[in-house]
């Protein structure tokens, strides 16, 4: 199996500006086991058969439509992903990157890496720098990833799976408040590019508002070509020729030979355990293995007996250790993934963590949050037991904020500011689609958006599920934390009394304290729980008001 080399540099280098506040009584983070949170609930759906959860109502509807037409979870995930490219063009799309993980009804777990790749002609010394512009565009991976996922696994014809997205682009849809705000925030750069201005701003150059109808005829035409000619049209056919011509005319780096050589490759998948759950996730350029390592460290600690403050410190330190190991552990992908998820490493790190807590030391800082948080995630399960967890991204809001005039989609931002990456690299990110099993049966399909906070949100959620015994809805709504550069950021405003975790005394565990209000800073997770009776519960993160869940029943 050929695995593309993943560079050790994240997708963006700009750290978050931290507000280092003195420690004081804050709204709580990890309360005593089993307590409530007072946080708003996210959208929830129940079904005995298929379930689709995404960050966009039109995308979820596309997935459910395909399930009802007889498709499986793979068909539904691909349909929803293409619909997200239409309905959330600032978050993901044909010019972006995709990481997918799936499980078959027979129990096989595998994944696909369709990350953007640095073009062969890229010269770091000639990079202009900056997040935006044609010089920041690398080889797109999403189309290859969705086609690779569908091939041999989907049940419906490819054209039928792409059809809902074509219809959505042709007929248009009402912009959600979130997507309208993202287009507004990117409008200045979008207005400077011919294609972006044409496709994503009003004729007068101003941004569309919430509830306005966005129609994308050029993107519909592109999707129609993909539906009839397949992914080859994008990488080696008519769409490739248009893409290459536009790159050359605008001094981009991508050329025909880059598109022709690009492949979505099998992901290196690792597994581990936490409180009776068997966890599966992908290694770099995804970060599921990092999430699993943090949870395996915590699985060896007495979380149930710890005070709330001690438990919070354990989680923060375990995350810091896993972030450090993601940078430090080198070698072939298979061996590195095995090492990071090994019981021996988890036990060694747990022993170090116990010593850190005894010494009241902060240990090694986890480094800056360098990635952009704008990403999208979808989770799908069908009646037969197929499950798909898929995360997609353009990088910053609107990606590079340039669009092909003749193709109708925005490109991801990858190059320019990463001057030390090399041709052929696939820059890694914190995308972390996960699948969890209990007693060999599907238990959770989950993932999220929000840069490195995806990992801390997932770890926080699994502690809620496995230690505090919350159900999925409560676990997603519960307050979260995130460590970065020696600072621990805690989510506030969720109705928990700060005294429950010992706010004023928390500095003794080695962290400065920062706070952020309940909201999207702490990532947005979309998840499905599968009960022992087979019932599916789909939950959208309450931090993302436009998340929706839809289901189908068993025949």
Coordinates of C-alpha atoms in Angstrom, one line a residue:
X1 CA 0.0 0.0 0.0
X2 CA 1.5 3.3 -1.1
X3 CA 1.2 6.0 1.6
X4 CA 2.0 9.6 0.6
X5 CA 4.4 11.3 3.0
X6 CA 2.8 13.7 5.4
X7 CA 4.8 16.8 6.2
X8 CA 5.1 17.7 9.9
X9 CA 3.8 21.1 9.4
X10 CA 0.1 22.1 10.0
X11 CA -2.0 23.8 7.5
X12 CA -1.5 27.3 8.9
X13 CA 1.1 29.0 11.1
X14 CA -0.8 31.8 12.6
X15 CA -1.3 31.2 16.4
X16 CA -4.4 32.3 18.2
X17 CA -4.0 35.4 20.3
X18 CA -4.4 34.2 23.9
X19 CA -6.0 36.2 26.6
X20 CA -4.0 35.1 29.7
X21 CA -6.4 35.8 32.5
X22 CA -5.8 35.4 36.3
X23 CA -7.5 32.3 37.8
X24 CA -10.9 33.0 39.3
X25 CA -14.2 31.3 39.8
X26 CA -15.3 30.4 36.3
X27 CA -18.3 28.5 35.0
X28 CA -17.4 24.9 35.3
X29 CA -15.6 22.5 33.0
X30 CA -15.7 18.9 34.2
X31 CA -18.3 18.6 36.9
X32 CA -18.8 15.6 39.2
X33 CA -19.8 12.4 37.4
X34 CA -23.3 12.3 36.1
X35 CA -24.1 16.0 36.7
X36 CA -26.0 18.0 34.1
X37 CA -24.8 21.1 32.3
X38 CA -27.6 23.5 31.7
X39 CA -26.3 23.8 28.1
X40 CA -28.7 24.1 25.2
X41 CA -29.5 20.8 23.5
X42 CA -28.6 20.2 19.9
X43 CA -30.9 18.9 17.2
X44 CA -31.7 15.2 17.8
X45 CA -33.3 12.6 15.6
X46 CA -34.2 9.0 16.3
X47 CA -34.4 6.1 13.7
X48 CA -34.3 2.4 13.6
X49 CA -32.6 2.4 10.2
X50 CA -30.5 5.0 8.4
X51 CA -29.3 8.3 10.0
X52 CA -27.5 11.3 8.5
X53 CA -26.0 14.1 10.6
X54 CA -24.3 17.1 9.0
X55 CA -23.9 20.9 9.5
X56 CA -26.3 21.8 6.7
X57 CA -30.0 21.0 6.3
X58 CA -29.7 20.7 2.4
X59 CA -26.8 18.3 2.8
X60 CA -28.6 16.1 5.4
X61 CA -31.6 16.1 3.1
X62 CA -29.5 14.9 0.2
X63 CA -28.1 12.0 2.3
X64 CA -31.6 11.0 3.5
X65 CA -33.0 11.2 -0.1
X66 CA -30.3 8.7 -1.2
X67 CA -31.0 6.3 1.7
X68 CA -34.7 6.3 0.9
X69 CA -33.8 5.5 -2.7
X70 CA -32.1 2.3 -1.6
X71 CA -28.6 3.6 -1.1
X72 CA -26.3 2.6 1.7
X73 CA -24.3 4.8 4.1
X74 CA -21.5 5.2 1.6
X75 CA -24.0 6.5 -1.1
X76 CA -25.6 8.8 1.5
X77 CA -22.2 10.2 2.7
X78 CA -21.0 11.0 -0.8
X79 CA -24.4 12.6 -1.7
X80 CA -24.3 14.7 1.5
X81 CA -20.6 15.7 0.9
X82 CA -21.4 16.9 -2.7
X83 CA -24.4 18.8 -1.3
X84 CA -22.2 20.4 1.3
X85 CA -20.0 21.6 -1.5
X86 CA -23.0 23.5 -2.8
X87 CA -24.7 24.6 0.5
X88 CA -21.5 25.4 2.5
X89 CA -19.1 26.6 -0.2
X90 CA -16.9 28.4 2.3
X91 CA -16.4 25.2 4.4
X92 CA -15.7 22.5 1.9
X93 CA -16.0 21.7 -1.8
X94 CA -14.5 20.3 -5.0
X95 CA -11.4 22.3 -4.5
X96 CA -10.7 21.0 -0.9
X97 CA -9.5 18.1 1.2
X98 CA -11.3 15.1 2.6
X99 CA -10.7 12.4 5.2
X100 CA -13.1 9.5 5.5
X101 CA -13.4 6.5 7.7
X102 CA -15.9 3.7 7.3
X103 CA -17.0 0.4 8.8
X104 CA -18.6 -2.4 6.8
X105 CA -21.4 -4.6 8.2
X106 CA -18.9 -7.4 8.5
X107 CA -16.7 -5.3 10.9
X108 CA -13.9 -4.1 8.7
X109 CA -12.7 -0.5 9.4
X110 CA -10.8 1.4 6.8
X111 CA -10.2 4.9 5.6
X112 CA -9.2 7.1 2.7
X113 CA -6.8 10.1 2.6
X114 CA -7.8 12.7 0.0
X115 CA -5.8 15.6 1.4
X116 CA -4.6 18.4 -0.8
X117 CA -1.1 17.8 -2.1
X118 CA 1.8 20.2 -2.8
X119 CA 2.3 20.4 -6.7
X120 CA 5.4 19.1 -8.3
X121 CA 6.5 22.5 -9.5
X122 CA 6.1 24.3 -6.2
X123 CA 9.2 26.2 -5.1
X124 CA 9.0 27.3 -1.5
X125 CA 11.5 30.1 -2.1
X126 CA 9.2 31.6 -4.7
X127 CA 6.0 31.4 -2.6
X128 CA 4.3 34.7 -2.2
X129 CA 3.0 33.9 1.3
X130 CA -0.4 34.5 2.9
X131 CA -3.5 32.4 3.2
X132 CA -5.3 33.7 0.1
X133 CA -4.8 33.8 -3.6
X134 CA -4.0 31.4 -6.5
X135 CA -0.5 30.9 -5.1
X136 CA -2.0 29.2 -2.0
X137 CA -3.8 26.5 -4.0
X138 CA -2.5 22.9 -4.0
X139 CA -3.9 19.8 -5.8
X140 CA -7.5 19.3 -4.7
X141 CA -8.3 15.9 -3.2
X142 CA -12.0 15.8 -2.4
X143 CA -13.3 14.6 -5.8
X144 CA -10.8 11.7 -5.8
X145 CA -11.7 10.9 -2.2
X146 CA -15.5 10.8 -2.8
X147 CA -15.1 8.7 -5.9
X148 CA -12.7 6.3 -4.2
X149 CA -15.1 5.9 -1.3
X150 CA -18.0 5.2 -3.5
X151 CA -16.2 2.8 -5.9
X152 CA -16.8 -0.8 -4.8
X153 CA -18.7 0.2 -1.7
X154 CA -21.7 2.3 -2.9
X155 CA -24.8 0.6 -4.0
X156 CA -26.5 3.2 -6.2
X157 CA -25.0 4.5 -9.5
X158 CA -22.5 7.3 -9.2
X159 CA -24.7 9.7 -11.2
X160 CA -27.7 9.1 -8.9
X161 CA -25.6 9.9 -5.9
X162 CA -24.4 13.2 -7.4
X163 CA -27.8 14.2 -8.6
X164 CA -29.1 15.9 -5.4
X165 CA -26.2 18.3 -5.4
X166 CA -26.8 19.1 -9.1
X167 CA -30.4 20.0 -8.4
X168 CA -29.4 22.0 -5.3
X169 CA -26.9 24.1 -7.3
X170 CA -29.3 24.6 -10.2
X171 CA -32.4 25.5 -8.2
X172 CA -30.5 27.3 -5.4
X173 CA -31.1 27.3 -1.7
X174 CA -31.6 29.8 1.1
X175 CA -28.4 30.8 2.7
X176 CA -28.2 29.8 6.4
X177 CA -27.2 32.6 8.8
X178 CA -23.8 30.9 9.3
X179 CA -23.0 30.6 5.7
X180 CA -24.1 34.1 5.0
X181 CA -21.9 35.4 7.8
X182 CA -18.9 33.4 6.4
X183 CA -19.4 34.8 2.9
X184 CA -19.6 38.3 4.5
X185 CA -16.4 37.8 6.4
X186 CA -14.5 36.7 3.2
X187 CA -16.1 39.2 0.9
X188 CA -13.1 41.6 0.7
X189 CA -10.8 38.9 -0.8
X190 CA -13.6 37.3 -2.8
X191 CA -14.3 40.6 -4.5
X192 CA -10.7 40.8 -5.8
X193 CA -11.0 37.5 -7.7
X194 CA -13.0 37.2 -10.9
X195 CA -14.4 33.7 -10.3
X196 CA -15.1 34.2 -6.6
X197 CA -16.8 37.5 -7.2
X198 CA -18.9 36.1 -10.0
X199 CA -20.1 33.0 -8.2
X200 CA -20.3 34.0 -4.5
X201 CA -21.2 37.7 -4.3
X202 CA -24.1 39.7 -5.6
X203 CA -23.7 41.4 -9.0
X204 CA -22.8 44.6 -7.3
X205 CA -20.0 42.9 -5.3
X206 CA -21.7 42.9 -1.9
X207 CA -22.3 39.7 0.1
X208 CA -25.6 37.8 0.1
X209 CA -27.6 37.9 3.4
X210 CA -29.3 35.2 5.4
X211 CA -32.3 33.7 3.7
X212 CA -31.2 35.0 0.2
X213 CA -31.2 32.4 -2.5
X214 CA -27.9 31.3 -3.9
X215 CA -28.0 29.7 -7.3
X216 CA -24.8 28.2 -8.8
X217 CA -25.3 27.3 -12.5
X218 CA -21.6 27.0 -13.2
X219 CA -21.1 24.6 -10.3
X220 CA -24.2 22.6 -11.4
X221 CA -22.6 22.2 -14.9
X222 CA -19.3 21.0 -13.3
X223 CA -21.2 18.5 -11.1
X224 CA -23.1 17.3 -14.2
X225 CA -19.8 16.5 -15.9
X226 CA -18.7 14.6 -12.8
X227 CA -21.9 12.7 -12.7
X228 CA -21.6 11.5 -16.3
X229 CA -17.9 11.2 -16.7
X230 CA -16.7 10.4 -13.2
X231 CA -13.7 11.7 -11.3
X232 CA -11.4 11.2 -14.3
X233 CA -13.0 14.3 -15.8
X234 CA -11.6 16.3 -12.9
X235 CA -8.1 14.9 -12.9
X236 CA -7.5 13.9 -16.5
X237 CA -10.5 15.1 -18.6
X238 CA -12.4 18.2 -19.6
X239 CA -12.6 19.7 -16.1
X240 CA -8.9 19.1 -15.7
X241 CA -8.1 21.1 -18.8
X242 CA -10.2 24.0 -17.6
X243 CA -8.7 23.9 -14.2
X244 CA -5.1 23.8 -15.6
X245 CA -5.7 26.7 -18.0
X246 CA -7.1 28.9 -15.2
X247 CA -4.2 28.0 -13.0
X248 CA -1.7 28.9 -15.6
X249 CA -3.5 32.2 -16.4
X250 CA -3.5 33.2 -12.8
X251 CA 0.1 32.1 -11.8
X252 CA -1.1 29.1 -9.7
X253 CA 1.1 26.1 -9.1
X254 CA -1.2 23.2 -10.2
X255 CA -0.6 21.7 -13.6
X256 CA -2.0 18.9 -15.7
X257 CA 0.7 16.4 -14.7
X258 CA -0.2 17.1 -11.0
X259 CA -3.8 16.4 -11.5
X260 CA -3.1 13.3 -13.5
X261 CA -0.7 11.9 -10.8
X262 CA -3.0 12.7 -7.8
X263 CA -4.5 9.7 -6.1
X264 CA -6.7 9.3 -3.0
X265 CA -4.8 6.7 -1.0
X266 CA -5.7 4.2 1.7
X267 CA -5.4 5.8 5.1
X268 CA -3.3 4.3 7.8
X269 CA -5.8 3.3 10.5
X270 CA -5.1 2.8 14.2
X271 CA -7.2 1.5 17.1
X272 CA -7.2 1.7 20.9
X273 CA -9.6 1.5 23.8
X274 CA -11.3 3.7 26.3
X275 CA -13.7 2.6 29.1
X276 CA -14.8 -0.5 27.2
X277 CA -15.0 1.2 23.8
X278 CA -12.9 0.2 20.8
X279 CA -11.8 3.3 19.0
X280 CA -10.8 3.6 15.3
X281 CA -9.2 6.6 13.6
X282 CA -6.7 7.6 10.9
X283 CA -3.0 8.5 11.2
X284 CA -1.4 11.6 9.6
X285 CA -2.4 13.6 7.6
X286 CA -5.5 13.0 9.8
X287 CA -5.3 13.0 13.6
X288 CA -7.6 10.2 14.7
X289 CA -4.6 8.4 16.1
X290 CA -3.8 11.4 18.3
X291 CA -7.3 11.5 19.7
X292 CA -7.0 7.8 20.5
X293 CA -3.7 8.2 22.2
X294 CA -5.0 10.8 24.5
X295 CA -8.0 8.6 25.4
X296 CA -5.8 5.6 26.0
X297 CA -3.7 7.6 28.4
X298 CA -6.8 8.6 30.3
X299 CA -8.1 5.0 30.3
X300 CA -5.2 4.3 32.7
X301 CA -6.1 7.0 35.2
X302 CA -8.6 7.0 38.0
X303 CA -10.9 9.5 36.5
X304 CA -14.0 8.3 38.4
X305 CA -12.3 8.8 41.8
X306 CA -10.7 12.1 40.9
X307 CA -12.1 15.5 41.9
X308 CA -13.4 17.6 39.1
X309 CA -10.3 19.8 39.2
X310 CA -8.0 16.7 39.1
X311 CA -10.0 15.2 36.3
X312 CA -9.8 18.4 34.3
X313 CA -6.1 18.5 34.8
X314 CA -5.7 14.9 33.7
X315 CA -7.6 15.6 30.5
X316 CA -5.6 18.7 29.7
X317 CA -2.2 17.0 30.3
X318 CA -3.2 13.9 28.3
X319 CA -4.1 16.1 25.4
X320 CA -0.8 18.0 25.7
X321 CA 1.1 14.7 25.7
X322 CA -0.7 13.5 22.6
X323 CA -0.2 16.8 20.8
X324 CA 3.5 16.5 21.6
X325 CA 3.8 12.9 20.4
X326 CA 2.1 13.8 17.1
X327 CA 5.1 16.0 16.4
X328 CA 7.8 13.9 18.0
X329 CA 7.1 10.3 16.9
X330 CA 8.7 9.7 13.5
X331 CA 9.1 6.7 11.1
X332 CA 7.0 4.8 8.6
X333 CA 3.3 5.6 8.9
X334 CA 2.3 2.1 9.9
X335 CA 4.9 1.7 12.6
X336 CA 4.3 5.3 13.9
X337 CA 0.6 4.8 14.1
X338 CA 1.1 1.5 16.0
X339 CA 3.5 3.1 18.4
X340 CA 1.2 6.0 19.2
X341 CA -1.7 3.7 19.9
X342 CA 0.3 1.0 21.8
X343 CA -0.7 0.1 25.4
X344 CA 3.0 0.5 26.3
X345 CA 3.1 4.1 25.2
X346 CA -0.2 4.9 26.9
X347 CA 1.0 3.4 30.2
X348 CA 4.3 5.3 30.0
X349 CA 2.6 8.6 29.3
X350 CA 0.1 7.9 32.1
X351 CA 2.9 7.4 34.6
X352 CA 4.5 10.7 33.5
X353 CA 1.1 12.4 33.9
X354 CA 0.8 11.1 37.5
X355 CA 4.2 12.5 38.3
X356 CA 3.3 15.9 36.7
X357 CA 0.1 16.1 38.9
X358 CA 2.1 15.1 42.0
X359 CA 4.6 17.9 41.2
X360 CA 1.9 20.4 40.2
X361 CA 3.9 20.9 37.0
X362 CA 2.6 22.0 33.6
X363 CA 4.9 19.7 31.7
X364 CA 5.7 20.3 28.0
X365 CA 3.5 23.0 26.4
X366 CA 1.4 21.7 23.6
X367 CA 2.4 24.4 21.1
X368 CA 0.2 27.0 19.3
X369 CA -3.1 26.3 17.6
X370 CA -2.0 26.8 14.0
X371 CA -4.8 25.6 11.9
X372 CA -7.9 27.4 10.7
X373 CA -11.1 26.2 12.4
X374 CA -13.4 26.3 9.4
X375 CA -14.2 22.7 8.4
X376 CA -17.3 20.5 8.1
X377 CA -18.1 17.0 9.3
X378 CA -20.8 14.4 8.5
X379 CA -21.7 11.1 10.1
X380 CA -23.9 8.4 8.4
X381 CA -25.2 5.0 9.4
X382 CA -27.6 2.8 7.4
X383 CA -29.9 0.0 8.4
X384 CA -27.5 -2.8 7.4
X385 CA -24.6 -1.5 9.5
X386 CA -22.5 0.5 7.1
X387 CA -21.1 3.6 8.9
X388 CA -19.2 6.5 7.5
X389 CA -17.4 9.3 9.4
X390 CA -16.1 12.1 7.0
X391 CA -14.4 15.4 7.6
X392 CA -13.8 18.0 4.8
X393 CA -12.2 21.4 4.7
X394 CA -10.9 24.3 2.7
X395 CA -8.7 25.6 5.5
X396 CA -9.7 29.2 6.4
X397 CA -13.2 30.4 5.7
X398 CA -13.6 30.4 1.9
X399 CA -10.2 28.6 1.5
X400 CA -7.8 30.6 -0.7
X401 CA -10.8 32.8 -1.6
X402 CA -10.3 32.3 -5.3
X403 CA -12.6 30.3 -7.6
X404 CA -12.3 28.9 -11.1
X405 CA -14.5 31.2 -13.3
X406 CA -15.3 28.2 -15.6
X407 CA -15.9 25.6 -12.8
X408 CA -17.7 27.5 -10.0
X409 CA -16.0 26.3 -6.8
X410 CA -13.5 27.8 -4.2
X411 CA -10.1 26.2 -3.7
X412 CA -8.6 25.2 -0.4
X413 CA -5.7 27.2 1.0
X414 CA -2.6 25.1 1.4
X415 CA 0.5 26.8 0.0
X416 CA 2.2 30.2 0.3
X417 CA 2.5 30.6 4.1
X418 CA 4.1 27.1 4.6
X419 CA 7.4 28.0 3.0
X420 CA 9.1 24.8 4.3
X421 CA 6.8 22.3 2.7
X422 CA 8.0 20.4 -0.4
X423 CA 6.4 19.0 -3.6
X424 CA 4.5 15.8 -2.8
X425 CA 3.8 16.7 0.8
X426 CA 0.3 16.3 2.2
X427 CA 0.2 18.8 5.0
X428 CA -1.5 17.3 8.1
X429 CA -4.4 18.6 10.0
X430 CA -6.5 17.8 13.1
X431 CA -9.3 16.2 11.1
X432 CA -10.3 13.3 13.2
X433 CA -13.2 11.2 12.0
X434 CA -13.8 8.3 14.5
X435 CA -15.8 5.1 14.8
X436 CA -16.3 3.5 18.2
X437 CA -17.4 -0.1 18.9
X438 CA -18.8 -1.7 22.0
X439 CA -18.4 -5.5 22.3
X440 CA -17.6 -5.6 18.6
X441 CA -20.8 -3.7 17.6
X442 CA -21.1 -0.2 16.3
X443 CA -21.6 2.3 19.1
X444 CA -20.6 5.8 17.8
X445 CA -19.8 7.5 14.5
X446 CA -18.4 10.9 15.3
X447 CA -16.1 13.7 14.2
X448 CA -16.0 17.5 14.0
X449 CA -14.8 20.8 12.7
X450 CA -12.6 23.3 14.6
X451 CA -8.9 22.8 14.0
X452 CA -7.0 21.2 16.9
X453 CA -10.0 21.8 19.1
X454 CA -11.6 18.9 17.2
X455 CA -9.3 16.5 19.2
X456 CA -10.0 18.1 22.6
X457 CA -13.7 18.2 21.9
X458 CA -13.7 14.5 21.0
X459 CA -11.7 13.6 24.1
X460 CA -14.0 15.7 26.3
X461 CA -17.0 14.1 24.8
X462 CA -15.8 10.5 25.3
X463 CA -14.9 11.2 28.9
X464 CA -18.5 12.4 29.3
X465 CA -19.8 9.2 27.7
X466 CA -17.4 6.7 29.3
X467 CA -16.8 8.2 32.8
X468 CA -19.7 10.4 33.6
X469 CA -22.2 8.1 31.8
X470 CA -24.0 10.8 29.9
X471 CA -26.0 10.1 26.8
X472 CA -24.8 11.5 23.5
X473 CA -27.0 14.6 23.6
X474 CA -25.8 15.6 27.0
X475 CA -22.2 14.8 26.3
X476 CA -22.1 17.0 23.2
X477 CA -23.8 19.8 25.1
X478 CA -21.4 19.6 28.1
X479 CA -18.7 22.2 28.6
X480 CA -15.3 21.5 27.1
X481 CA -11.6 22.5 27.5
X482 CA -8.6 23.0 25.3
X483 CA -4.9 23.2 26.2
X484 CA -2.5 25.3 24.1
X485 CA 0.9 26.8 24.9
X486 CA 0.6 26.1 28.6
X487 CA -2.8 27.8 28.8
X488 CA -6.0 25.9 29.5
X489 CA -9.0 27.4 27.9
X490 CA -12.3 26.5 29.6
X491 CA -15.8 26.9 28.2
X492 CA -18.1 29.1 30.2
X493 CA -21.7 30.1 30.2
X494 CA -23.2 26.6 30.3
X495 CA -24.8 27.0 33.7
X496 CA -22.3 24.9 35.8
X497 CA -21.1 26.4 39.0
X498 CA -17.3 27.0 38.8
X499 CA -16.9 25.7 42.4
X500 CA -17.7 22.2 41.1
X501 CA -14.3 21.9 39.6
X502 CA -12.3 24.2 41.9
X503 CA -11.8 27.2 39.7
X504 CA -9.8 29.5 42.0
X505 CA -7.4 26.7 43.0
X506 CA -6.8 25.4 39.5
X507 CA -3.4 27.1 38.9
X508 CA -1.8 24.5 41.2
X509 CA -2.1 22.0 38.3
X510 CA 0.3 24.0 36.1
X511 CA -1.8 25.9 33.6
X512 CA -2.7 29.5 33.1
X513 CA -6.5 29.9 32.7
X514 CA -8.3 31.4 29.8
X515 CA -12.0 31.4 29.1
X516 CA -14.2 31.4 26.0
X517 CA -18.0 31.5 26.0
X518 CA -20.1 28.4 25.0
X519 CA -19.8 28.3 21.2
X520 CA -17.9 27.3 18.1
X521 CA -14.4 28.0 19.5
X522 CA -14.6 24.6 21.1
X523 CA -15.3 22.8 17.8
X524 CA -18.6 21.5 16.4
X525 CA -19.2 17.7 16.6
X526 CA -21.8 15.8 14.6
X527 CA -22.4 12.3 15.9
X528 CA -24.6 9.2 15.8
X529 CA -25.0 6.7 18.7
X530 CA -26.2 3.2 18.1
X531 CA -27.9 1.4 21.0
X532 CA -27.8 -2.2 21.9
X533 CA -31.2 -2.5 20.4
X534 CA -30.0 -1.0 17.1
X535 CA -31.8 2.3 17.5
X536 CA -29.8 5.2 16.1
X537 CA -29.7 8.6 17.8
X538 CA -28.3 11.4 15.6
X539 CA -27.1 14.6 17.4
X540 CA -25.9 17.9 16.0
X541 CA -23.6 20.1 18.2
X542 CA -25.6 22.8 19.9
X543 CA -22.7 25.2 19.3
X544 CA -23.7 25.1 15.7
X545 CA -27.4 26.1 15.5
X546 CA -27.7 25.0 11.9
X547 CA -26.7 21.4 12.4
X548 CA -29.5 19.0 11.6
X549 CA -30.1 15.3 11.8
X550 CA -32.4 13.2 9.6
X551 CA -33.3 9.5 9.6
X552 CA -35.0 6.6 7.8
X553 CA -36.7 3.6 9.4
X554 CA -36.0 0.0 8.7
X555 CA -38.2 -1.4 5.9

